[in-house]
XYZ file of C-alpha atoms in Angstrom:
544
model
C -19.801 -17.420 -21.065
C -16.522 -19.185 -21.853
C -17.153 -21.670 -19.053
C -20.674 -22.342 -20.455
C -19.244 -23.027 -23.936
C -16.611 -25.361 -22.519
C -19.237 -27.289 -20.529
C -21.414 -27.653 -23.626
C -18.413 -28.888 -25.589
C -17.592 -31.493 -22.959
C -21.192 -32.733 -22.875
C -21.309 -32.890 -26.676
C -18.062 -34.841 -26.801
C -19.473 -37.350 -24.321
C -22.727 -37.597 -26.291
C -20.920 -38.018 -29.607
C -18.657 -40.683 -28.154
C -21.716 -42.585 -26.961
C -23.301 -42.300 -30.415
C -20.157 -43.614 -32.053
C -19.951 -46.544 -29.660
C -23.625 -47.383 -30.216
C -23.228 -47.175 -33.975
C -20.195 -49.409 -33.836
C -21.982 -51.968 -31.661
C -25.013 -51.897 -33.956
C -22.916 -52.436 -37.036
C -20.790 -55.131 -35.479
C -23.541 -57.196 -33.882
C -24.591 -60.060 -36.249
C -28.222 -61.139 -36.500
C -29.113 -64.562 -35.128
C -27.672 -67.319 -37.317
C -25.976 -64.895 -39.688
C -22.293 -64.521 -40.360
C -20.594 -61.230 -39.410
C -20.679 -58.650 -42.178
C -19.403 -55.158 -42.934
C -21.330 -52.247 -41.369
C -24.493 -51.235 -43.189
C -24.416 -47.849 -44.935
C -26.691 -46.150 -42.322
C -24.617 -47.484 -39.432
C -21.361 -46.450 -41.127
C -22.764 -42.970 -41.699
C -23.801 -42.689 -38.068
C -20.355 -43.789 -36.912
C -18.674 -41.317 -39.251
C -20.910 -38.475 -38.033
C -20.205 -39.359 -34.428
C -16.447 -39.377 -35.067
C -16.671 -35.987 -36.748
C -18.619 -34.595 -33.795
C -16.012 -35.944 -31.366
C -13.211 -34.289 -33.350
C -15.093 -30.973 -33.629
C -16.163 -30.831 -30.006
C -12.735 -31.918 -28.776
C -11.277 -29.008 -30.731
C -13.820 -26.611 -29.169
C -13.076 -27.919 -25.693
C -9.347 -27.609 -26.324
C -9.861 -24.015 -27.507
C -11.373 -22.968 -24.163
C -8.696 -21.341 -21.973
C -7.932 -23.471 -18.904
C -7.594 -20.229 -16.896
C -10.009 -17.365 -17.500
C -11.744 -14.615 -15.557
C -14.569 -17.094 -15.017
C -12.317 -19.668 -13.381
C -9.836 -17.670 -11.261
C -10.336 -16.896 -7.585
C -13.211 -14.358 -7.368
C -11.442 -12.672 -4.444
C -8.710 -11.611 -6.867
C -11.312 -10.050 -9.164
C -12.793 -8.159 -6.232
C -9.398 -6.789 -5.173
C -8.459 -3.325 -6.484
C -5.397 -1.105 -5.979
C -5.971 2.355 -7.421
C -2.470 3.681 -6.714
C -1.304 1.632 -9.697
C -4.629 1.468 -11.496
C -5.995 2.554 -14.886
C -4.708 6.136 -14.760
C -1.158 4.956 -14.080
C -1.358 2.323 -16.824
C -2.490 5.031 -19.238
C 0.416 7.236 -18.085
C 2.893 4.457 -18.775
C 1.478 4.048 -22.287
C 1.815 7.793 -22.872
C 5.396 7.649 -21.628
C 6.179 4.989 -24.227
C 4.568 7.213 -26.862
C 6.787 10.120 -25.769
C 9.873 7.942 -26.120
C 8.901 6.975 -29.672
C 7.589 10.387 -30.762
C 8.805 13.165 -28.417
C 6.639 15.854 -30.040
C 3.431 13.837 -30.217
C 1.913 15.033 -26.930
C 1.293 18.466 -25.365
C 3.954 17.809 -22.687
C 7.502 16.467 -22.646
C 7.483 14.287 -19.502
C 5.219 12.280 -17.252
C 5.168 13.626 -13.675
C 4.253 10.734 -11.373
C 2.455 12.287 -8.415
C 0.466 9.122 -7.781
C 2.643 7.155 -5.382
C 4.949 7.730 -2.420
C 8.141 6.742 -4.222
C 10.620 9.536 -3.326
C 13.800 8.341 -5.016
C 12.018 7.832 -8.347
C 11.389 11.591 -8.301
C 14.952 12.582 -7.499
C 15.320 12.298 -3.716
C 18.820 11.127 -2.867
C 19.415 8.241 -0.451
C 20.801 9.026 3.013
C 24.577 8.615 2.858
C 25.116 6.847 6.189
C 22.472 4.204 5.469
C 23.889 3.411 2.042
C 27.481 3.300 3.318
C 26.571 0.705 5.935
C 24.503 -1.323 3.457
C 27.300 -1.433 0.887
C 29.844 -2.559 3.481
C 27.528 -5.284 4.778
C 26.801 -6.534 1.269
C 30.493 -6.568 0.369
C 32.404 -7.250 3.617
C 35.711 -7.605 1.752
C 35.748 -3.786 1.591
C 36.232 -3.660 5.344
C 39.705 -5.183 4.989
C 40.921 -2.642 2.427
C 42.990 0.305 3.607
C 41.369 2.726 1.140
C 37.940 2.057 2.661
C 38.780 4.331 5.595
C 39.301 7.216 3.186
C 35.977 6.600 1.420
C 33.676 5.727 4.338
C 32.980 7.396 7.665
C 34.422 5.648 10.699
C 31.004 5.146 12.333
C 29.619 3.542 9.145
C 32.538 1.094 9.191
C 32.011 0.371 12.877
C 28.243 -0.102 12.417
C 28.824 -2.487 9.503
C 31.090 -4.647 11.676
C 28.492 -4.641 14.465
C 25.744 -5.708 12.082
C 27.822 -8.404 10.395
C 28.639 -9.864 13.794
C 24.888 -10.299 14.339
C 24.377 -12.147 11.033
C 25.168 -15.875 11.070
C 28.102 -16.450 8.727
C 28.182 -12.704 8.015
C 26.235 -13.547 4.847
C 23.572 -11.103 3.700
C 22.769 -13.455 0.822
C 21.687 -16.290 3.114
C 18.229 -17.003 4.529
C 17.715 -15.589 7.995
C 15.461 -16.568 10.870
C 11.864 -16.281 9.592
C 11.083 -13.538 12.093
C 14.239 -11.666 11.108
C 17.817 -11.650 12.405
C 17.655 -11.628 16.212
C 20.340 -9.002 16.708
C 18.651 -6.633 14.264
C 15.287 -7.151 15.936
C 16.907 -6.241 19.239
C 18.308 -3.061 17.663
C 14.850 -2.101 16.413
C 13.345 -2.772 19.841
C 15.976 -0.527 21.418
C 15.022 2.217 18.942
C 11.329 1.824 19.790
C 12.072 1.988 23.522
C 14.119 5.165 23.015
C 11.292 6.712 20.977
C 8.456 5.812 23.345
C 10.058 5.665 26.773
C 8.620 2.184 27.363
C 10.187 -1.267 27.117
C 10.206 -3.065 23.769
C 11.357 -6.601 22.998
C 13.002 -7.961 19.896
C 10.866 -11.065 20.345
C 7.838 -8.950 19.392
C 9.376 -7.739 16.133
C 8.590 -9.440 12.817
C 10.762 -8.127 9.979
C 8.996 -8.005 6.610
C 9.568 -6.858 3.008
C 8.047 -3.430 3.636
C 4.922 -2.919 5.720
C 2.536 -4.435 3.144
C 3.351 -8.127 3.815
C 2.864 -7.472 7.525
C -0.609 -6.081 6.841
C -1.441 -9.117 4.680
C -0.165 -11.400 7.441
C -2.482 -9.849 10.025
C -5.483 -9.966 7.689
C -4.732 -13.613 6.995
C -4.633 -14.235 10.746
C -7.816 -12.360 11.681
C -10.222 -12.959 8.790
C -12.018 -16.297 8.857
C -14.885 -15.543 6.453
C -16.895 -12.692 4.956
C -18.639 -12.436 8.328
C -15.417 -11.038 9.827
C -14.992 -7.304 9.415
C -12.143 -4.803 9.713
C -12.884 -1.166 10.567
C -11.000 0.996 8.050
C -10.872 4.752 7.555
C -12.474 6.319 4.510
C -10.513 7.664 2.733
C -8.018 4.819 3.226
C -4.824 3.499 1.709
C -6.089 0.891 -0.814
C -3.725 -1.762 0.565
C -6.301 -2.354 3.300
C -9.380 -2.770 1.100
C -7.341 -4.953 -1.273
C -6.002 -7.166 1.500
C -9.411 -7.552 3.123
C -10.891 -8.542 -0.255
C -8.099 -11.025 -0.993
C -8.609 -12.735 2.358
C -12.379 -12.865 2.032
C -13.389 -10.446 4.786
C -15.660 -7.422 4.955
C -14.429 -3.846 5.058
C -16.357 -1.860 7.657
C -15.891 1.807 6.716
C -15.664 4.708 9.131
C -15.575 8.178 7.621
C -12.969 10.782 8.498
C -14.425 14.273 8.880
C -13.106 16.502 6.100
C -14.627 19.620 7.705
C -12.444 19.198 10.807
C -9.216 18.446 8.953
C -9.978 14.741 8.449
C -10.774 14.176 12.108
C -11.305 10.685 13.499
C -14.335 10.713 15.786
C -14.972 7.848 18.203
C -18.737 8.377 17.848
C -18.332 7.504 14.153
C -16.416 4.340 15.090
C -19.213 3.286 17.461
C -21.887 3.985 14.854
C -20.174 1.914 12.160
C -19.365 -0.901 14.601
C -22.998 -1.183 15.684
C -24.241 -1.063 12.091
C -21.855 -3.860 11.101
C -22.898 -5.960 14.078
C -26.570 -5.499 13.158
C -25.728 -7.126 9.810
C -24.167 -10.154 11.500
C -20.556 -9.045 10.962
C -18.025 -9.734 13.705
C -15.640 -6.799 13.731
C -12.150 -8.046 14.571
C -9.880 -5.014 14.320
C -9.577 -1.269 13.830
C -7.119 0.180 11.300
C -5.761 3.655 12.105
C -3.306 5.385 9.747
C -1.319 8.054 11.599
C -0.128 10.310 10.023
C -2.908 9.828 7.524
C -2.710 8.427 4.009
C -4.118 9.911 1.780
C -5.352 12.673 4.070
C -2.177 13.875 5.830
C -3.685 14.557 9.260
C -1.757 13.915 12.506
C -3.835 12.661 15.421
C -3.816 14.562 18.699
C -2.753 12.672 21.814
C -6.183 12.977 23.473
C -7.850 11.623 20.337
C -5.498 8.632 20.382
C -6.384 7.898 24.008
C -10.080 7.736 23.094
C -9.281 5.366 20.241
C -7.275 3.079 22.531
C -10.132 3.101 25.058
C -12.608 2.238 22.284
C -10.549 -0.774 21.180
C -10.116 -1.939 24.776
C -13.854 -1.704 25.512
C -14.919 -3.366 22.260
C -12.296 -6.133 22.278
C -10.710 -5.063 18.987
C -7.179 -5.527 17.720
C -5.636 -2.106 17.049
C -3.742 -2.116 13.747
C -1.613 1.051 13.775
C -0.150 2.074 10.419
C 2.692 4.348 11.567
C 4.949 4.355 8.519
C 4.905 8.173 8.232
C 6.001 8.775 11.812
C 8.967 10.909 10.697
C 6.853 13.030 8.318
C 5.446 15.809 10.516
C 5.276 19.320 9.028
C 3.431 21.440 11.608
C 4.856 22.771 14.859
C 1.753 22.143 16.973
C 1.628 18.409 16.253
C 3.994 15.539 16.971
C 3.915 11.804 16.461
C 2.981 9.512 19.344
C 2.893 5.782 18.719
C -0.259 3.989 19.811
C 1.854 1.692 21.946
C 3.229 4.703 23.825
C -0.307 6.026 24.303
C -1.570 2.659 25.557
C 1.334 2.221 27.985
C 0.938 5.794 29.266
C -2.703 4.930 30.041
C -1.536 1.980 32.128
C -2.499 -0.730 29.644
C -0.161 -3.713 29.329
C 0.131 -6.603 26.899
C -2.704 -8.313 28.784
C -5.128 -5.481 28.061
C -4.872 -4.680 24.371
C -3.733 -6.584 21.256
C -1.791 -4.007 19.256
C 0.207 -4.208 16.022
C 2.351 -1.309 14.802
C 3.592 -1.205 11.199
C 6.769 0.596 10.102
C 8.545 0.787 6.727
C 11.839 2.008 5.274
C 9.916 3.304 2.233
C 8.624 6.512 3.818
C 9.945 9.014 6.368
C 12.964 10.979 5.166
C 14.709 7.819 3.934
C 12.356 6.868 1.070
C 14.012 3.495 0.427
C 10.987 1.945 -1.329
C 12.978 -0.449 -3.506
C 14.871 -1.938 -0.561
C 11.628 -3.480 0.737
C 12.311 -3.282 4.438
C 9.849 -2.989 7.293
C 8.520 -4.587 10.425
C 5.545 -5.027 12.670
C 5.696 -4.932 16.440
C 3.143 -7.412 17.788
C 2.032 -7.071 21.413
C -0.919 -8.355 23.413
C -1.268 -11.742 21.689
C -1.122 -15.067 23.528
C 1.845 -17.395 23.042
C -0.168 -19.901 21.012
C -1.419 -17.188 18.624
C 2.117 -15.816 18.269
C 3.203 -19.303 17.202
C 0.646 -19.135 14.404
C 1.935 -15.707 13.313
C 5.434 -17.146 13.206
C 4.178 -20.113 11.178
C 2.692 -17.763 8.572
C 5.966 -15.795 8.489
C 7.962 -18.997 8.005
C 5.958 -19.906 4.887
C 7.804 -17.020 3.182
C 11.123 -18.200 4.700
C 12.319 -14.690 5.572
C 12.340 -11.082 4.455
C 15.336 -9.825 2.471
C 18.360 -9.230 4.670
C 19.330 -5.845 3.193
C 15.850 -4.589 4.080
C 16.274 -5.984 7.579
C 19.545 -4.089 7.988
C 17.986 -0.879 6.752
C 15.030 -1.265 9.140
C 17.487 -1.503 12.035
C 19.362 1.582 10.786
C 16.319 3.864 10.498
C 15.428 3.069 14.110
C 19.043 3.655 15.197
C 20.527 6.429 13.039
C 23.791 8.232 13.905
C 23.836 9.932 17.304
C 25.478 13.114 18.559
C 29.236 12.533 18.736
C 29.332 10.105 15.805
C 31.407 11.191 12.829
C 28.380 11.065 10.489
C 25.947 12.801 12.828
C 26.209 16.361 11.523
C 26.080 15.434 7.834
C 23.263 12.981 8.578
C 21.192 15.686 10.286
C 21.806 18.079 7.388
C 20.442 15.465 4.958
C 17.486 14.539 7.170
C 16.446 18.097 7.995
C 16.951 19.162 4.385
C 14.583 16.501 3.098
C 11.876 17.080 5.724
C 11.963 20.890 5.527
C 11.770 20.728 1.732
C 8.772 18.366 1.927
C 7.056 20.831 4.263
C 7.630 23.702 1.819
C 6.358 21.628 -1.103
C 3.242 20.625 0.837
C 2.485 24.254 1.691
C 3.048 25.469 -1.889
C 0.733 22.832 -3.363
C -1.907 23.322 -0.683
C -1.991 27.081 -1.296
C -2.125 26.567 -5.060
C -5.063 24.137 -4.836
C -6.991 26.420 -2.488
C -6.524 29.366 -4.863
C -8.472 27.598 -7.612
C -12.189 27.773 -8.268
C -13.997 24.663 -7.058
C -11.096 23.132 -5.100
C -10.709 22.959 -1.330
C -7.690 21.341 0.306
C -6.924 20.618 3.945
C -3.436 21.213 5.280
C -0.947 18.352 5.050
C 0.144 18.063 8.681
C 2.184 14.978 7.864
C 2.761 12.040 5.482
C 3.475 12.688 1.780
C 0.147 13.624 0.224
C -2.614 16.154 -0.269
C -6.202 15.051 -0.860
C -8.031 18.017 -2.407
C -11.766 18.012 -2.974
C -12.900 18.986 -6.462
C -16.380 20.507 -6.710
C -17.080 19.389 -10.274
C -19.713 21.082 -12.454
C -22.786 18.981 -13.219
C -21.856 18.943 -16.915
C -18.486 17.368 -16.057
C -20.224 14.725 -13.952
C -22.546 14.034 -16.886
C -19.600 13.726 -19.272
C -17.958 11.240 -16.890
C -21.143 9.181 -16.701
C -21.391 9.172 -20.496
C -17.784 7.913 -20.614
C -18.623 5.169 -18.107
C -16.217 6.325 -15.437
C -16.239 8.015 -12.017
C -16.178 11.828 -12.217
C -12.871 12.145 -10.337
C -11.315 9.478 -12.570
C -12.535 11.432 -15.605
C -10.927 14.590 -14.192
C -7.648 12.767 -13.452
C -7.501 11.292 -16.951
C -8.104 14.674 -18.561
C -5.407 16.187 -16.330
C -2.943 13.494 -17.399
C -3.680 13.879 -21.105
C -3.331 17.652 -20.961
C -0.304 18.026 -18.654
C 1.416 14.677 -18.042
C 0.650 14.996 -14.310
C -0.414 11.689 -12.733
C -2.725 11.776 -9.688
C -4.980 9.106 -8.193
C -8.775 9.585 -8.230
C -10.302 9.806 -4.782
C -12.743 7.051 -5.681
C -9.800 4.660 -5.382
C -9.438 5.534 -1.681
C -13.093 5.850 -0.786
C -14.917 9.108 -0.048
C -18.258 10.422 1.167
C -20.773 9.649 -1.617
C -21.319 12.646 -3.869
C -17.881 14.144 -3.182
C -14.885 13.936 -5.512
C -11.193 14.114 -4.686
C -7.742 13.196 -5.937
C -4.521 12.288 -4.148
C -1.369 14.127 -5.123
C 2.045 13.450 -3.633
C 4.307 16.277 -2.485
C 7.364 14.400 -3.742
C 8.408 16.008 -7.052
C 11.656 17.879 -6.446
C 11.204 21.380 -5.128
C 12.468 23.084 -8.289
C 9.703 21.348 -10.291
C 6.836 22.394 -8.029
C 6.270 25.854 -9.661
C 5.942 24.273 -13.117
C 3.555 21.616 -11.791
C 1.417 24.314 -10.173
C 1.395 26.373 -13.384
C 0.377 23.395 -15.529
C -2.280 22.337 -13.064
C -3.803 25.814 -12.843
C -3.973 26.170 -16.608
C -5.637 22.797 -16.989
C -8.138 23.317 -14.170
C -9.253 26.743 -15.386
C -9.844 25.417 -18.911
C -11.654 22.349 -17.548
C -13.995 24.455 -15.414
C -14.705 26.800 -18.333
C -15.445 23.867 -20.622
C -18.011 22.388 -18.260
C -19.371 25.517 -16.626
C -23.089 25.096 -15.859
């Protein structure tokens, strides 16, 4: 509408200017044989009216915003990211209200269970990692005698090793666009130790967390809306957002909630064929393992079938493996897709594969440090040059994040001074997360109308809420999705922030929410109590 008004204003200005010019010419042109005279009253009036119209329409045109929702990139409008969507914005407004008027709401704090941000909820950073980071950022400390009393000897030694790999020993300087070579080599060594297969630092691209790496691959693969990316539903909204921003098509495949969010190859084939029938060229398959928001850990045999599917269909396998340290069940363990592919005998020539890792998750939870990487294998040299070109547009990722990425893949080892204290911190965090996941899962399953699969890994639960028809009707009357309505009511009654399942995608007609397991363990009983009280009242209010 605003664009229409602006166009009308511009046309009117042009028309009025023409009228004024015509009136001026008419008034100024003398008749044959007559001397020039002042403009006649009608001509003067016409000129005055035209001038007034020019001024009025110029003002209207000037009042139209040069940038509006009608004129920005429509791909931005299409992009959505529910993890920080309307519910979270509302929570932030309520938090401001609490600060101004502490007794104005029926709760005294906002409990952010919407996002995997461990340190914001009280998780402490791992000592060894922070010691090395501080020494690298302030190398002058290494020359002070008191440093040896404050820092472990292996942290000091590791800081020297890392600084020797950084040109000029300057963490505040730009690095190579792919990341510091020595740190990439350290990460590759960590991957090789994890998988038992060779890894090369030349295949590592260091990024500010995993998200820029995902954007980079979408930018590389998507040429138009006729290019599709197979994504799990439910999925982490980064993928749908990135696909939308780059103008592609999301091709959904549904995880099976009844089998613990299983990933069935028959479902992949079905969705691939359906997309192809619509003229979509499917370029890649996204697999999130362990799952976000669903928390499942894929079995090795399942992974082999997925690799075989990608090989047979000529798809790039995009493996989101940022939760590889977060495994909470004894009968499951993490296997990287690269390890699976190599164990099947596939080499770089057989399968294009990208693995994403981040310092934000695991037991480290260093979200604010923005460190991560992607390991890129199976791409030709000329395509790799294009990936590097895209990376170079951003100059480089932050160097502190690069250092941290190298540390998480090469933590202290047995015999190092920090090893025992490091393992106490690591095991303490992971065992506590497992207990929190179990407590929340059991609490959700004890409630009427809620079913919740076990969190085998990652940092989330994704319960299904069987909402009464009256609640669904109330949500429709409010103009919102039923699970968003439920989440908003939960927030306003308890201060607990969760993300509606509609933001992740779900089987039509089902409703879910994602809840992190990250609030500190001593707060979990209170969260469960508040949630139970709310849910019971909600179900009573809308009972059919």
